[in-house]
Amino acid sequence: MHVDAVDTLGHDGVWFDPLWRVEVVLTATERSLLTAWPVRRLAFVAHAGAASITTVQAYSRLEHSLGVLALVAHFAPDDHDARVTALLHDVGHLPFSHTLEGIAGLDHHTLGREAVHDLARSYPVDPERVIAIDDGRRPSVLTPAHGGLKLDHLDSFLRSGQAHGRTTTPPHELLRRLRLVDGAVDADPDDAAELVDLAVREARAQRSPANLVPVTVLRALVSRAVTGGLLDDAGLAAATDDELWAVLATDPATAVEARSLRRHPERWRLHVGRTSGAGVYRHVVRRSYLDLPTADGRTLHDPRVDELSASLPYEVAVRYEANPSGTEAAPRAETTPGTTTPLSATMGPCARTT
């Protein structure tokens, strides 16, 4: 069936990953988990977070999770604990993925552990084993023993690279030449160089206006909604992207700016560095995912990675500027006076990527 329609429910008992072109014969546990709402919900959460508003990167967290499952099945088809962990490793993500990490003190790792324990009440899952693998406390193909590029990030770099046209080698051909050494990706020098380039370009994309403008504005609006009582912690954690948008687009406190962000994101301008003033939203990127593969067992070094790491924390400000002079005020609802004070939108320890 997958030749005609790649479904995410395992109807025909297989998952065929269109990026890696790996066919996974699903176990009974995997098929049942694909119908569980905490897993299904990931089909409605953009892997790219708020960047899905302004870029072509529109695939979901579920597609990424199934991609990691395909990679585990490729390298270790009989490691059923790792396979289940791959499928569940993102169940704690907030709507729009890493974009909203840290708001209301919410952390996807903690939420993920809670979700795994909840799932274990209804499905044949060993929660402590899954969590230990995901945390790296239990050796696995998913968790490099000595650092390096792991399968989770490999899927992220290649899936994003393919969506944005950055890849040189077709991912399924590259996969056939890759190796795992103690859970870390190892490659021939040429292939390793391509993987390094994809990691660097992904980190740069995270700092582009196409990412940082919607991330900064969305974080500000959601923070306002939480502070104003429109959303509680549990409701935010459980929402899908579309459910969250329904709140932001209909409440007077956020509706005007939410519509502006979706309809005219080009009117929101990014300024690098600390900026203050009326209508300014600030954001700080504190981490980039720059784990690199090894090349024939040798640790790689790239000056671009040093440069990107040295520039952290990376602080930006976003302001609504409908015309070049920047004289037009940001769109705001009249029912929310005083909200023009600068609102800090600082990202927590995780940046948007994986």
mmCIF file of C-alpha atoms in Angstrom, residues 34-306:
data_model
loop_
_atom_site.group_PDB
_atom_site.id
_atom_site.type_symbol
_atom_site.label_atom_id
_atom_site.label_comp_id
_atom_site.label_asym_id
_atom_site.label_seq_id
_atom_site.Cartn_x
_atom_site.Cartn_y
_atom_site.Cartn_z
ATOM 1 C CA LEU A 34 0.616 4.897 16.286
ATOM 2 C CA THR A 35 -3.087 5.057 17.198
ATOM 3 C CA ALA A 36 -2.466 6.499 20.684
ATOM 4 C CA TRP A 37 -3.359 10.193 20.878
ATOM 5 C CA PRO A 38 -0.053 11.358 22.459
ATOM 6 C CA VAL A 39 1.685 9.941 19.385
ATOM 7 C CA ARG A 40 -1.013 10.908 16.860
ATOM 8 C CA ARG A 41 -0.934 14.457 18.261
ATOM 9 C CA LEU A 42 2.599 14.820 16.882
ATOM 10 C CA ALA A 43 1.098 14.776 13.367
ATOM 11 C CA PHE A 44 -0.318 18.217 14.204
ATOM 12 C CA VAL A 45 2.869 19.697 15.663
ATOM 13 C CA ALA A 46 5.319 21.228 13.186
ATOM 14 C CA HIS A 47 8.854 19.933 13.534
ATOM 15 C CA ALA A 48 10.162 23.321 12.406
ATOM 16 C CA GLY A 49 8.099 25.120 15.028
ATOM 17 C CA ALA A 50 7.101 28.667 14.174
ATOM 18 C CA ALA A 51 9.329 28.563 11.080
ATOM 19 C CA SER A 52 6.550 26.516 9.471
ATOM 20 C CA ILE A 53 4.715 29.851 9.152
ATOM 21 C CA THR A 54 7.377 31.379 6.901
ATOM 22 C CA THR A 55 9.254 28.488 5.281
ATOM 23 C CA VAL A 56 8.550 25.356 3.250
ATOM 24 C CA GLN A 57 9.525 23.182 6.220
ATOM 25 C CA ALA A 58 6.046 21.969 7.053
ATOM 26 C CA TYR A 59 6.480 18.315 8.045
ATOM 27 C CA SER A 60 5.419 17.146 11.476
ATOM 28 C CA ARG A 61 7.009 15.800 14.641
ATOM 29 C CA LEU A 62 5.356 12.461 13.863
ATOM 30 C CA GLU A 63 7.083 12.256 10.489
ATOM 31 C CA HIS A 64 10.406 12.948 12.204
ATOM 32 C CA SER A 65 9.726 10.350 14.920
ATOM 33 C CA LEU A 66 8.901 7.758 12.279
ATOM 34 C CA GLY A 67 12.093 8.759 10.481
ATOM 35 C CA VAL A 68 14.135 8.040 13.605
ATOM 36 C CA LEU A 69 12.305 4.711 13.908
ATOM 37 C CA ALA A 70 13.331 3.937 10.312
ATOM 38 C CA LEU A 71 16.960 4.718 11.135
ATOM 39 C CA VAL A 72 16.906 2.449 14.193
ATOM 40 C CA ALA A 73 15.290 -0.293 12.119
ATOM 41 C CA HIS A 74 18.024 0.149 9.511
ATOM 42 C CA PHE A 75 20.942 -0.083 11.931
ATOM 43 C CA ALA A 76 19.466 -2.314 14.661
ATOM 44 C CA PRO A 77 16.229 -3.921 13.440
ATOM 45 C CA ASP A 78 15.912 -6.243 16.455
ATOM 46 C CA ASP A 79 16.435 -3.579 19.129
ATOM 47 C CA HIS A 80 12.776 -3.243 20.024
ATOM 48 C CA ASP A 81 13.388 -1.016 23.047
ATOM 49 C CA ALA A 82 15.252 1.483 20.865
ATOM 50 C CA ARG A 83 12.515 1.293 18.236
ATOM 51 C CA VAL A 84 9.812 2.147 20.773
ATOM 52 C CA THR A 85 11.998 4.917 22.193
ATOM 53 C CA ALA A 86 12.455 6.380 18.712
ATOM 54 C CA LEU A 87 8.701 6.476 18.260
ATOM 55 C CA LEU A 88 8.114 8.081 21.658
ATOM 56 C CA HIS A 89 11.126 10.364 22.060
ATOM 57 C CA ASP A 90 9.171 13.525 21.105
ATOM 58 C CA VAL A 91 5.793 12.894 22.797
ATOM 59 C CA GLY A 92 6.423 15.699 25.285
ATOM 60 C CA HIS A 93 6.766 18.483 22.730
ATOM 61 C CA LEU A 94 4.671 21.607 23.093
ATOM 62 C CA PRO A 95 2.758 22.969 20.091
ATOM 63 C CA PHE A 96 5.202 24.419 17.575
ATOM 64 C CA SER A 97 7.914 22.190 19.062
ATOM 65 C CA HIS A 98 10.946 23.980 20.528
ATOM 66 C CA THR A 99 9.508 27.424 19.783
ATOM 67 C CA LEU A 100 7.566 27.561 23.051
ATOM 68 C CA GLU A 101 10.021 25.650 25.230
ATOM 69 C CA GLY A 102 10.300 27.129 28.721
ATOM 70 C CA ILE A 103 7.095 29.171 28.666
ATOM 71 C CA ALA A 104 5.193 28.632 31.937
ATOM 72 C CA GLY A 105 8.185 26.552 33.030
ATOM 73 C CA LEU A 106 7.257 23.774 30.589
ATOM 74 C CA ASP A 107 10.017 21.460 29.360
ATOM 75 C CA HIS A 108 9.457 18.794 26.718
ATOM 76 C CA HIS A 109 11.816 16.319 28.397
ATOM 77 C CA THR A 110 9.808 16.372 31.632
ATOM 78 C CA LEU A 111 6.500 16.296 29.751
ATOM 79 C CA GLY A 112 7.809 13.421 27.647
ATOM 80 C CA ARG A 113 8.656 11.317 30.676
ATOM 81 C CA GLU A 114 5.168 11.918 32.060
ATOM 82 C CA ALA A 115 3.597 10.962 28.726
ATOM 83 C CA VAL A 116 5.615 7.726 28.526
ATOM 84 C CA HIS A 117 4.437 6.722 32.004
ATOM 85 C CA ASP A 118 0.847 7.499 31.013
ATOM 86 C CA LEU A 119 1.138 5.421 27.841
ATOM 87 C CA ALA A 120 2.592 2.496 29.794
ATOM 88 C CA ARG A 121 -0.741 2.162 31.609
ATOM 89 C CA SER A 122 -2.465 1.154 28.367
ATOM 90 C CA TYR A 123 0.284 -0.136 26.078
ATOM 91 C CA PRO A 124 3.051 -2.750 26.488
ATOM 92 C CA VAL A 125 5.806 -0.206 27.141
ATOM 93 C CA ASP A 126 8.489 -0.349 29.832
ATOM 94 C CA PRO A 127 8.583 3.345 30.802
ATOM 95 C CA GLU A 128 11.785 3.256 32.820
ATOM 96 C CA ARG A 129 13.666 1.498 30.035
ATOM 97 C CA VAL A 130 12.404 3.899 27.375
ATOM 98 C CA ILE A 131 13.272 6.938 29.505
ATOM 99 C CA ALA A 132 16.733 5.553 30.325
ATOM 100 C CA ILE A 133 17.462 5.040 26.621
ATOM 101 C CA ASP A 134 16.192 8.495 25.729
ATOM 102 C CA ASP A 135 18.234 10.080 28.538
ATOM 103 C CA GLY A 136 21.376 8.223 27.461
ATOM 104 C CA ARG A 137 21.665 6.290 30.721
ATOM 105 C CA ARG A 138 21.137 2.990 28.911
ATOM 106 C CA PRO A 139 23.439 2.137 25.964
ATOM 107 C CA SER A 140 21.583 2.197 22.668
ATOM 108 C CA VAL A 141 21.901 2.990 18.979
ATOM 109 C CA LEU A 142 20.020 6.181 19.839
ATOM 110 C CA THR A 143 22.508 7.522 22.383
ATOM 111 C CA PRO A 144 26.204 7.924 21.474
ATOM 112 C CA ALA A 145 28.427 6.636 24.269
ATOM 113 C CA HIS A 146 31.108 9.266 23.712
ATOM 114 C CA GLY A 147 29.239 12.121 22.056
ATOM 115 C CA GLY A 148 28.937 12.870 18.354
ATOM 116 C CA LEU A 149 26.089 12.939 15.868
ATOM 117 C CA LYS A 150 23.129 10.809 16.924
ATOM 118 C CA LEU A 151 20.318 9.374 14.815
ATOM 119 C CA ASP A 152 17.779 11.899 16.102
ATOM 120 C CA HIS A 153 19.841 14.804 14.804
ATOM 121 C CA LEU A 154 20.830 12.935 11.645
ATOM 122 C CA ASP A 155 17.163 12.714 10.705
ATOM 123 C CA SER A 156 16.625 16.375 11.588
ATOM 124 C CA PHE A 157 19.550 17.648 9.510
ATOM 125 C CA LEU A 158 18.689 15.552 6.455
ATOM 126 C CA ARG A 159 14.923 16.051 6.622
ATOM 127 C CA SER A 160 15.332 19.817 6.986
ATOM 128 C CA GLY A 161 18.113 19.867 4.386
ATOM 129 C CA GLN A 162 15.941 18.029 1.900
ATOM 130 C CA ALA A 163 12.993 20.366 2.511
ATOM 131 C CA HIS A 164 15.200 23.415 1.923
ATOM 132 C CA GLY A 165 17.197 22.013 -0.991
ATOM 133 C CA ARG A 166 20.508 21.899 0.912
ATOM 134 C CA THR A 167 21.297 18.230 0.334
ATOM 135 C CA THR A 168 23.808 17.171 -2.288
ATOM 136 C CA THR A 169 23.540 13.403 -1.980
ATOM 137 C CA PRO A 170 20.053 11.822 -1.896
ATOM 138 C CA PRO A 171 19.518 10.889 1.768
ATOM 139 C CA HIS A 172 18.691 7.258 1.043
ATOM 140 C CA GLU A 173 21.958 6.853 -0.846
ATOM 141 C CA LEU A 174 23.918 8.558 1.908
ATOM 142 C CA LEU A 175 22.359 6.290 4.525
ATOM 143 C CA ARG A 176 23.689 3.160 2.821
ATOM 144 C CA ARG A 177 27.248 4.409 3.366
ATOM 145 C CA LEU A 178 26.911 5.563 6.974
ATOM 146 C CA ARG A 179 28.024 3.557 10.003
ATOM 147 C CA LEU A 180 27.231 3.663 13.715
ATOM 148 C CA VAL A 181 30.106 3.431 16.186
ATOM 149 C CA ASP A 182 28.903 3.199 19.791
ATOM 150 C CA GLY A 183 25.726 5.006 18.783
ATOM 151 C CA ALA A 184 27.479 7.842 16.920
ATOM 152 C CA VAL A 185 27.331 8.408 13.165
ATOM 153 C CA ASP A 186 30.582 7.726 11.311
ATOM 154 C CA ALA A 187 31.113 8.370 7.612
ATOM 155 C CA ASP A 188 33.685 8.529 4.857
ATOM 156 C CA PRO A 189 35.403 11.950 4.690
ATOM 157 C CA ASP A 190 33.311 13.290 1.802
ATOM 158 C CA ASP A 191 30.025 12.188 3.345
ATOM 159 C CA ALA A 192 31.090 13.504 6.744
ATOM 160 C CA ALA A 193 31.859 16.885 5.185
ATOM 161 C CA GLU A 194 28.344 17.017 3.732
ATOM 162 C CA LEU A 195 26.828 16.204 7.130
ATOM 163 C CA VAL A 196 28.896 18.932 8.792
ATOM 164 C CA ASP A 197 27.718 21.419 6.178
ATOM 165 C CA LEU A 198 24.091 20.444 6.792
ATOM 166 C CA ALA A 199 24.515 20.948 10.547
ATOM 167 C CA VAL A 200 26.103 24.365 10.041
ATOM 168 C CA ARG A 201 23.474 25.509 7.562
ATOM 169 C CA GLU A 202 20.686 24.360 9.873
ATOM 170 C CA ALA A 203 22.190 26.395 12.721
ATOM 171 C CA ARG A 204 22.416 29.417 10.439
ATOM 172 C CA ALA A 205 18.817 28.942 9.351
ATOM 173 C CA GLN A 206 17.766 29.040 12.992
ATOM 174 C CA ARG A 207 19.202 32.566 13.166
ATOM 175 C CA SER A 208 17.540 33.804 9.996
ATOM 176 C CA PRO A 209 14.575 36.217 9.983
ATOM 177 C CA ALA A 210 12.443 33.392 8.545
ATOM 178 C CA ASN A 211 12.862 31.563 11.839
ATOM 179 C CA LEU A 212 13.499 34.204 14.470
ATOM 180 C CA VAL A 213 10.681 36.587 13.521
ATOM 181 C CA PRO A 214 7.841 34.062 13.931
ATOM 182 C CA VAL A 215 9.530 32.415 16.922
ATOM 183 C CA THR A 216 9.914 35.711 18.767
ATOM 184 C CA VAL A 217 6.420 37.004 18.032
ATOM 185 C CA LEU A 218 4.705 33.679 18.737
ATOM 186 C CA ARG A 219 6.511 33.306 22.057
ATOM 187 C CA ALA A 220 5.418 36.815 23.023
ATOM 188 C CA LEU A 221 1.782 36.143 22.151
ATOM 189 C CA VAL A 222 1.673 32.795 23.947
ATOM 190 C CA SER A 223 3.364 34.305 27.002
ATOM 191 C CA ARG A 224 0.689 36.995 27.021
ATOM 192 C CA ALA A 225 -2.057 34.391 26.689
ATOM 193 C CA VAL A 226 -0.667 32.399 29.624
ATOM 194 C CA THR A 227 -0.183 35.487 31.795
ATOM 195 C CA GLY A 228 -3.693 36.660 30.971
ATOM 196 C CA GLY A 229 -5.244 33.321 31.881
ATOM 197 C CA LEU A 230 -6.291 32.405 28.331
ATOM 198 C CA LEU A 231 -4.167 29.255 28.544
ATOM 199 C CA ASP A 232 -3.150 27.205 31.540
ATOM 200 C CA ASP A 233 -0.043 25.048 31.702
ATOM 201 C CA ALA A 234 -1.854 21.793 31.029
ATOM 202 C CA GLY A 235 -3.851 23.224 28.145
ATOM 203 C CA LEU A 236 -0.756 24.634 26.480
ATOM 204 C CA ALA A 237 1.204 21.405 26.883
ATOM 205 C CA ALA A 238 -1.575 19.299 25.377
ATOM 206 C CA ALA A 239 -2.506 21.579 22.467
ATOM 207 C CA THR A 240 -1.768 21.021 18.811
ATOM 208 C CA ASP A 241 -0.568 23.843 16.571
ATOM 209 C CA ASP A 242 -4.033 24.466 15.152
ATOM 210 C CA GLU A 243 -5.682 24.400 18.579
ATOM 211 C CA LEU A 244 -3.232 26.983 19.858
ATOM 212 C CA TRP A 245 -3.811 29.182 16.800
ATOM 213 C CA ALA A 246 -7.558 29.008 17.428
ATOM 214 C CA VAL A 247 -6.988 30.591 20.856
ATOM 215 C CA LEU A 248 -4.559 33.237 19.640
ATOM 216 C CA ALA A 249 -6.641 34.174 16.598
ATOM 217 C CA THR A 250 -9.906 34.635 18.463
ATOM 218 C CA ASP A 251 -9.005 36.276 21.761
ATOM 219 C CA PRO A 252 -8.913 40.102 21.629
ATOM 220 C CA ALA A 253 -5.632 40.196 23.546
ATOM 221 C CA THR A 254 -3.749 38.386 20.785
ATOM 222 C CA ALA A 255 -5.947 38.199 17.671
ATOM 223 C CA VAL A 256 -4.697 41.267 15.788
ATOM 224 C CA GLU A 257 -1.013 40.425 16.098
ATOM 225 C CA ALA A 258 -1.627 36.722 15.475
ATOM 226 C CA ARG A 259 -3.376 37.525 12.192
ATOM 227 C CA SER A 260 -0.635 39.976 11.283
ATOM 228 C CA LEU A 261 2.058 37.362 11.857
ATOM 229 C CA ARG A 262 0.359 34.865 9.561
ATOM 230 C CA ARG A 263 -0.772 37.281 6.862
ATOM 231 C CA HIS A 264 2.104 39.776 6.816
ATOM 232 C CA PRO A 265 5.198 38.309 8.488
ATOM 233 C CA GLU A 266 7.344 40.573 6.270
ATOM 234 C CA ARG A 267 6.138 43.568 8.272
ATOM 235 C CA TRP A 268 7.827 42.276 11.394
ATOM 236 C CA ARG A 269 11.487 43.290 11.237
ATOM 237 C CA LEU A 270 14.403 41.596 12.958
ATOM 238 C CA HIS A 271 17.189 43.567 14.660
ATOM 239 C CA VAL A 272 20.260 41.728 15.937
ATOM 240 C CA GLY A 273 21.374 42.776 19.395
ATOM 241 C CA ARG A 274 19.574 44.271 22.366
ATOM 242 C CA THR A 275 16.855 46.728 21.402
ATOM 243 C CA SER A 276 14.225 48.270 23.609
ATOM 244 C CA GLY A 277 11.219 50.488 23.146
ATOM 245 C CA ALA A 278 7.493 50.328 22.589
ATOM 246 C CA GLY A 279 6.278 47.312 20.659
ATOM 247 C CA VAL A 280 9.603 45.442 20.787
ATOM 248 C CA TYR A 281 9.744 41.724 21.510
ATOM 249 C CA ARG A 282 13.084 40.257 22.491
ATOM 250 C CA HIS A 283 14.432 36.756 22.117
ATOM 251 C CA VAL A 284 17.684 34.976 22.950
ATOM 252 C CA VAL A 285 18.992 31.813 21.299
ATOM 253 C CA ARG A 286 21.177 30.050 23.815
ATOM 254 C CA ARG A 287 21.976 26.811 22.027
ATOM 255 C CA SER A 288 22.512 25.428 18.543
ATOM 256 C CA TYR A 289 22.660 21.737 17.722
ATOM 257 C CA LEU A 290 26.097 21.287 16.229
ATOM 258 C CA ASP A 291 27.013 17.685 17.018
ATOM 259 C CA LEU A 292 29.216 16.416 14.213
ATOM 260 C CA PRO A 293 29.858 12.955 12.774
ATOM 261 C CA THR A 294 33.258 11.323 12.812
ATOM 262 C CA ALA A 295 35.144 10.657 9.579
ATOM 263 C CA ASP A 296 36.617 7.153 9.513
ATOM 264 C CA GLY A 297 36.728 7.326 13.301
ATOM 265 C CA ARG A 298 38.432 10.727 13.458
ATOM 266 C CA THR A 299 36.921 13.658 15.325
ATOM 267 C CA LEU A 300 36.128 16.549 13.002
ATOM 268 C CA HIS A 301 36.727 20.242 13.526
ATOM 269 C CA ASP A 302 35.163 23.060 11.560
ATOM 270 C CA PRO A 303 35.830 26.785 12.162
ATOM 271 C CA ARG A 304 32.220 27.594 11.274
ATOM 272 C CA VAL A 305 31.104 25.561 14.274
ATOM 273 C CA ASP A 306 33.496 27.502 16.504
#
